[in-house]
Amino acid sequence: MFKKVFFSFVAILSISGCATKTIGPTPAGENTYVISRQEGAFPSGDEPLLAEALGEGSRFCSSLGKVLKLVNTHENPGPYILGNYPKATVTFECVNKTKT
């Protein structure tokens, strides 16, 4: 019984290390925020991390009644070995909507 529970726990712990992690939005100044998305172990290298981070930033600004204004993006170019996992970081501002 103990072995089953132990191995189940180890399996779940191992799989959780493979998950995509999101950090943010983190304040980085007045109305400026940073969001990072990082793939876990065994990445395929073609995860849409930048698009996902931009989408999260847009949803965050929408929740404030504002729109996203992109300041900067950065993607980890690889190679994806020894803990150097795929990662995308987006810096953005939430600005007031303008009438067109």
Short mmCIF file of the C-alpha atoms (twelve columns), coordinates in Angstrom:
data_MODEL
# 
_entry.id   MODEL 
# 
loop_
_atom_site.group_PDB 
_atom_site.id 
_atom_site.type_symbol 
_atom_site.label_atom_id 
_atom_site.label_alt_id 
_atom_site.label_comp_id 
_atom_site.label_asym_id 
_atom_site.label_seq_id 
_atom_site.Cartn_x 
_atom_site.Cartn_y 
_atom_site.Cartn_z 
_atom_site.pdbx_PDB_model_num 
ATOM 1   C CA . MET A 1   0.000   0.000  0.000   1 
ATOM 2   C CA . PHE A 2   2.774   2.438  0.951   1 
ATOM 3   C CA . LYS A 3   4.639   1.724  -2.291  1 
ATOM 4   C CA . LYS A 4   1.542   2.499  -4.395  1 
ATOM 5   C CA . VAL A 5   0.961   5.802  -2.647  1 
ATOM 6   C CA . PHE A 6   4.645   6.696  -2.784  1 
ATOM 7   C CA . PHE A 7   5.017   5.946  -6.504  1 
ATOM 8   C CA . SER A 8   1.774   7.786  -7.295  1 
ATOM 9   C CA . PHE A 9   3.061   10.811 -5.405  1 
ATOM 10  C CA . VAL A 10  6.411   10.700 -7.216  1 
ATOM 11  C CA . ALA A 11  4.673   10.376 -10.602 1 
ATOM 12  C CA . ILE A 12  2.434   13.380 -9.936  1 
ATOM 13  C CA . LEU A 13  5.390   15.409 -8.705  1 
ATOM 14  C CA . SER A 14  7.396   14.509 -11.817 1 
ATOM 15  C CA . ILE A 15  4.615   15.478 -14.195 1 
ATOM 16  C CA . SER A 16  4.005   18.794 -12.440 1 
ATOM 17  C CA . GLY A 17  7.556   19.822 -13.343 1 
ATOM 18  C CA . CYS A 18  6.582   19.588 -17.014 1 
ATOM 19  C CA . ALA A 19  3.819   22.177 -16.791 1 
ATOM 20  C CA . THR A 20  3.887   25.641 -18.315 1 
ATOM 21  C CA . LYS A 21  4.308   28.308 -15.659 1 
ATOM 22  C CA . THR A 22  3.000   31.861 -15.770 1 
ATOM 23  C CA . ILE A 23  4.481   34.631 -13.663 1 
ATOM 24  C CA . GLY A 24  2.637   37.913 -13.487 1 
ATOM 25  C CA . PRO A 25  1.303   40.321 -14.208 1 
ATOM 26  C CA . THR A 26  3.928   41.896 -11.988 1 
ATOM 27  C CA . PRO A 27  3.969   45.700 -11.579 1 
ATOM 28  C CA . ALA A 28  7.053   47.279 -13.179 1 
ATOM 29  C CA . GLY A 29  6.205   50.971 -12.905 1 
ATOM 30  C CA . GLU A 30  3.210   53.232 -13.311 1 
ATOM 31  C CA . ASN A 31  0.606   51.281 -15.328 1 
ATOM 32  C CA . THR A 32  3.456   49.031 -16.547 1 
ATOM 33  C CA . TYR A 33  3.479   45.267 -16.010 1 
ATOM 34  C CA . VAL A 34  5.522   42.180 -16.888 1 
ATOM 35  C CA . ILE A 35  4.213   38.682 -17.659 1 
ATOM 36  C CA . SER A 36  6.452   35.652 -18.261 1 
ATOM 37  C CA . ARG A 37  5.495   32.211 -19.550 1 
ATOM 38  C CA . GLN A 38  7.964   29.344 -19.241 1 
ATOM 39  C CA . GLU A 39  7.662   25.791 -20.493 1 
ATOM 40  C CA . GLY A 40  8.669   23.004 -18.120 1 
ATOM 41  C CA . ALA A 41  10.924  20.003 -18.655 1 
ATOM 42  C CA . PHE A 42  11.077  18.233 -22.034 1 
ATOM 43  C CA . PRO A 43  9.915   21.169 -24.202 1 
ATOM 44  C CA . SER A 44  9.147   20.589 -27.860 1 
ATOM 45  C CA . GLY A 45  10.369  24.072 -28.755 1 
ATOM 46  C CA . ASP A 46  7.225   25.172 -30.589 1 
ATOM 47  C CA . GLU A 47  5.050   26.359 -27.716 1 
ATOM 48  C CA . PRO A 48  3.133   29.603 -28.421 1 
ATOM 49  C CA . LEU A 49  4.435   31.190 -25.213 1 
ATOM 50  C CA . LEU A 50  4.689   34.754 -26.541 1 
ATOM 51  C CA . ALA A 51  1.140   34.710 -27.915 1 
ATOM 52  C CA . GLU A 52  -0.157  33.273 -24.627 1 
ATOM 53  C CA . ALA A 53  1.642   35.958 -22.587 1 
ATOM 54  C CA . LEU A 54  0.245   38.694 -24.846 1 
ATOM 55  C CA . GLY A 55  -3.248  37.241 -24.463 1 
ATOM 56  C CA . GLU A 56  -2.918  37.203 -20.683 1 
ATOM 57  C CA . GLY A 57  -1.728  40.806 -20.699 1 
ATOM 58  C CA . SER A 58  -4.631  41.847 -22.887 1 
ATOM 59  C CA . ARG A 59  -7.133  40.122 -20.587 1 
ATOM 60  C CA . PHE A 60  -5.528  41.759 -17.558 1 
ATOM 61  C CA . CYS A 61  -5.782  45.245 -19.084 1 
ATOM 62  C CA . SER A 62  -9.385  44.556 -20.141 1 
ATOM 63  C CA . SER A 63  -10.227 43.691 -16.530 1 
ATOM 64  C CA . LEU A 64  -9.060  47.220 -15.630 1 
ATOM 65  C CA . GLY A 65  -11.152 48.770 -18.423 1 
ATOM 66  C CA . LYS A 66  -8.003  49.579 -20.407 1 
ATOM 67  C CA . VAL A 67  -6.122  48.251 -23.424 1 
ATOM 68  C CA . LEU A 68  -2.658  46.751 -23.749 1 
ATOM 69  C CA . LYS A 69  0.154   48.879 -25.177 1 
ATOM 70  C CA . LEU A 70  3.200   46.717 -25.905 1 
ATOM 71  C CA . VAL A 71  6.512   48.024 -24.542 1 
ATOM 72  C CA . ASN A 72  8.882   45.079 -25.100 1 
ATOM 73  C CA . THR A 73  9.015   41.329 -25.739 1 
ATOM 74  C CA . HIS A 74  11.765  38.793 -25.203 1 
ATOM 75  C CA . GLU A 75  11.940  35.097 -26.078 1 
ATOM 76  C CA . ASN A 76  14.626  32.678 -24.931 1 
ATOM 77  C CA . PRO A 77  16.349  31.553 -28.166 1 
ATOM 78  C CA . GLY A 78  17.596  28.205 -26.840 1 
ATOM 79  C CA . PRO A 79  19.170  25.687 -26.959 1 
ATOM 80  C CA . TYR A 80  16.694  24.211 -24.503 1 
ATOM 81  C CA . ILE A 81  18.984  22.106 -22.324 1 
ATOM 82  C CA . LEU A 82  20.100  21.991 -18.689 1 
ATOM 83  C CA . GLY A 83  17.281  24.129 -17.292 1 
ATOM 84  C CA . ASN A 84  17.348  26.657 -20.140 1 
ATOM 85  C CA . TYR A 85  13.667  26.208 -20.990 1 
ATOM 86  C CA . PRO A 86  11.597  28.087 -23.577 1 
ATOM 87  C CA . LYS A 87  10.452  31.374 -22.041 1 
ATOM 88  C CA . ALA A 88  8.657   34.476 -23.268 1 
ATOM 89  C CA . THR A 89  8.498   37.758 -21.370 1 
ATOM 90  C CA . VAL A 90  6.174   40.625 -22.250 1 
ATOM 91  C CA . THR A 91  6.424   44.146 -20.825 1 
ATOM 92  C CA . PHE A 92  3.320   46.232 -21.401 1 
ATOM 93  C CA . GLU A 93  1.318   49.219 -20.242 1 
ATOM 94  C CA . CYS A 94  -2.401  49.340 -19.577 1 
ATOM 95  C CA . VAL A 95  -3.640  52.569 -21.174 1 
ATOM 96  C CA . ASN A 96  -7.060  54.171 -21.476 1 
ATOM 97  C CA . LYS A 97  -9.143  53.283 -24.501 1 
ATOM 98  C CA . THR A 98  -9.313  56.029 -27.125 1 
ATOM 99  C CA . LYS A 99  -12.313 56.772 -29.283 1 
ATOM 100 C CA . THR A 100 -11.743 56.461 -33.018 1 
# 
